[in-house]
PDB file of C-alpha atoms in Angstrom:
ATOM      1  CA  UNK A1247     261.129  89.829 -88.662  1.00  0.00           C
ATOM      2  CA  UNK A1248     259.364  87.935 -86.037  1.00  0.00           C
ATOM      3  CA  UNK A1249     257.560  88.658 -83.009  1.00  0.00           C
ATOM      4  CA  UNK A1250     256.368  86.499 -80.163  1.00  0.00           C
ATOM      5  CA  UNK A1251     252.852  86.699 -78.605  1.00  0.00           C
ATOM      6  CA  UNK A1252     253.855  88.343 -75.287  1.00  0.00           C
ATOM      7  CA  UNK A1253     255.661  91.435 -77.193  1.00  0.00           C
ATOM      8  CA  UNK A1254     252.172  91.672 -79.710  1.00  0.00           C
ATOM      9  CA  UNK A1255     249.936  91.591 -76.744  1.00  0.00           C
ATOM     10  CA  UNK A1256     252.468  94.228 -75.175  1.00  0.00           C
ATOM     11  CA  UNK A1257     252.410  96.444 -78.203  1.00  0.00           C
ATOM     12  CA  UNK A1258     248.443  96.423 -78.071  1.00  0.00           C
ATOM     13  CA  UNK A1259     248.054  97.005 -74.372  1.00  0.00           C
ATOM     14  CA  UNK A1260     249.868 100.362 -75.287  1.00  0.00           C
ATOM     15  CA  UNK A1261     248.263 101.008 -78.332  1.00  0.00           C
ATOM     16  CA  UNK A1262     244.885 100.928 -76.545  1.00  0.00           C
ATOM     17  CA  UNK A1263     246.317 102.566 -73.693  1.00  0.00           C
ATOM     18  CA  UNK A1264     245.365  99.717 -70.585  1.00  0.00           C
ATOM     19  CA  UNK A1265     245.639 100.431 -67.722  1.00  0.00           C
ATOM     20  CA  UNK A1266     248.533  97.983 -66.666  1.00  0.00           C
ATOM     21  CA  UNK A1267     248.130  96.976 -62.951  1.00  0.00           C
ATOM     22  CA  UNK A1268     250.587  94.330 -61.731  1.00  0.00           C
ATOM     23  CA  UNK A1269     248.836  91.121 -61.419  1.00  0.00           C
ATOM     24  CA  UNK A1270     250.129  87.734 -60.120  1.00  0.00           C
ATOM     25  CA  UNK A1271     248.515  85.826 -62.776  1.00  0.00           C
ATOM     26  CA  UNK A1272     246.995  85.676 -66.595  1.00  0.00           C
ATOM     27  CA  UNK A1273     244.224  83.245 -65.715  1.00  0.00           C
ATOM     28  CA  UNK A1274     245.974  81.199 -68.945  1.00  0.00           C
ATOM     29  CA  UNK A1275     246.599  77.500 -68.634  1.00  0.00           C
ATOM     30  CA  UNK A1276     250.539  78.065 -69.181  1.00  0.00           C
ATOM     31  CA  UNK A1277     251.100  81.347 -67.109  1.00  0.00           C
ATOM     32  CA  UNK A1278     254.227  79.854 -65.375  1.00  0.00           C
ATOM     33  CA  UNK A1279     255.978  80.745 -68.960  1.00  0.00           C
ATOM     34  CA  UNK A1280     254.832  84.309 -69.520  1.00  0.00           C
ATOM     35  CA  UNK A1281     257.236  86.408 -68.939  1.00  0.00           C
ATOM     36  CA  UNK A1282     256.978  88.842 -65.786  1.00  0.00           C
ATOM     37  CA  UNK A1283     257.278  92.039 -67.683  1.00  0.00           C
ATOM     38  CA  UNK A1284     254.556  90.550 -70.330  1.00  0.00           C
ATOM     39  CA  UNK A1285     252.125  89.624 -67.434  1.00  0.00           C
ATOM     40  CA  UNK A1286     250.011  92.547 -66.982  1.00  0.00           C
ATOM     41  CA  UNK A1287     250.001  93.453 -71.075  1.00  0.00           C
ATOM     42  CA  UNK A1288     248.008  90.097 -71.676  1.00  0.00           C
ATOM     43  CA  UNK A1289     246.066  90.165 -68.800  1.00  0.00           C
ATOM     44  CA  UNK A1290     244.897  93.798 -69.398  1.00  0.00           C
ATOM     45  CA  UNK A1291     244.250  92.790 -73.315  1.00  0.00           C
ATOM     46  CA  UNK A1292     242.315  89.807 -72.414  1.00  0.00           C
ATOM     47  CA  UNK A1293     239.927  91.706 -70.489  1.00  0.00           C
ATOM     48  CA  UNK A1294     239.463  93.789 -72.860  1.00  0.00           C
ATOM     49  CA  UNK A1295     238.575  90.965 -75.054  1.00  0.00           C
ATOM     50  CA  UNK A1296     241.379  92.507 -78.059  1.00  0.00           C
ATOM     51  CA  UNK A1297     243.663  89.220 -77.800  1.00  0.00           C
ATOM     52  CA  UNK A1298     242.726  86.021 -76.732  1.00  0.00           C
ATOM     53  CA  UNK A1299     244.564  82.428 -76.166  1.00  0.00           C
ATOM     54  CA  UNK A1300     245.028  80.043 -78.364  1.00  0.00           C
ATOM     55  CA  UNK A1301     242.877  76.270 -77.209  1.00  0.00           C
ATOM     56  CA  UNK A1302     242.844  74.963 -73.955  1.00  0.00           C
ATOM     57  CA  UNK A1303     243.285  78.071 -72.084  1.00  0.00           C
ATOM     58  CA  UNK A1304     246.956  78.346 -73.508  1.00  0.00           C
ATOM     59  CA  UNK A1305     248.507  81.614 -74.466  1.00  0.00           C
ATOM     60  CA  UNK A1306     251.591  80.357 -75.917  1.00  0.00           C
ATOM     61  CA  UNK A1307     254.098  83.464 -74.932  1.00  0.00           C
ATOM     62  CA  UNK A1308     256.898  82.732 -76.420  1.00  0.00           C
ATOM     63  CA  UNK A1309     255.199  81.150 -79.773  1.00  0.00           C
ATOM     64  CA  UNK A1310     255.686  83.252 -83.155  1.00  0.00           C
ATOM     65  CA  UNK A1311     252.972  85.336 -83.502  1.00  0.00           C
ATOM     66  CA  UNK A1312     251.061  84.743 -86.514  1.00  0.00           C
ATOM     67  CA  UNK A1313     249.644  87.769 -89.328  1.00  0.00           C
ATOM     68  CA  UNK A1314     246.317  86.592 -88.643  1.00  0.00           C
ATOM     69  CA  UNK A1315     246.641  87.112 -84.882  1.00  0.00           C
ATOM     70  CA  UNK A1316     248.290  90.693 -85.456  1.00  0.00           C
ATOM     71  CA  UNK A1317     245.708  91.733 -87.807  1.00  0.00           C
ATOM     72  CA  UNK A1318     242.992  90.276 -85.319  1.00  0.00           C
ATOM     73  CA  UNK A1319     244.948  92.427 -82.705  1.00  0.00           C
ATOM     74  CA  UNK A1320     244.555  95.745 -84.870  1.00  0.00           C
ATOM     75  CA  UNK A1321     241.052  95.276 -85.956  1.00  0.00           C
ATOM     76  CA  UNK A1322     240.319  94.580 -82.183  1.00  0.00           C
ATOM     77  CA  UNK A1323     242.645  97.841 -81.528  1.00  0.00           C
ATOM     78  CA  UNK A1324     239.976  99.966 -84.129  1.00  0.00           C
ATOM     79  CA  UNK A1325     236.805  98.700 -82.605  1.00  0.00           C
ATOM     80  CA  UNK A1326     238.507  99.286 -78.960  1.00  0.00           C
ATOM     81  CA  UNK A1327     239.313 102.908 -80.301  1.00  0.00           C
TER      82      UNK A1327
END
């Protein structure tokens, strides 16, 4: 089974227990395509520095996310904890 980027960065925003604030905007090159209910998850996340973008500023919501990216997520997640 497969997950996309905005439900991992969703997943670790409540695993670390972020605050999630509504915000209007990521700050990521391609905000326009994350979803509204993934928004706050990967902006939270970000600032927290426990999931970053892929190059260019792109965060690539709907892309597959990869094992290497979910095990960056948890070790992030540990050192966050």
């Amino acid at each position: 089974m497969s997950i996309t980027r905005a439900e991992l960065a969703m997943m670790g925003a409540k695993a670390v227990g972020a605050t999630i604030t509504l915000v209007t905007t990521t700050g990521f090159a391609d905000d326009s395509e994350i979803p509204a209910w993934a928004r706050s998850a990967i902006f939270s996340i970000k600032e927290l520095g426990i999931l970053k973008g892929r190059s260019h500023n792109i965060f690539a919501p709907q892309a597959t996310a990869t094992r290497a990216e979910a095990i960056t997520l948890i070790m992030n997640l540990i050192q966050a904890k």
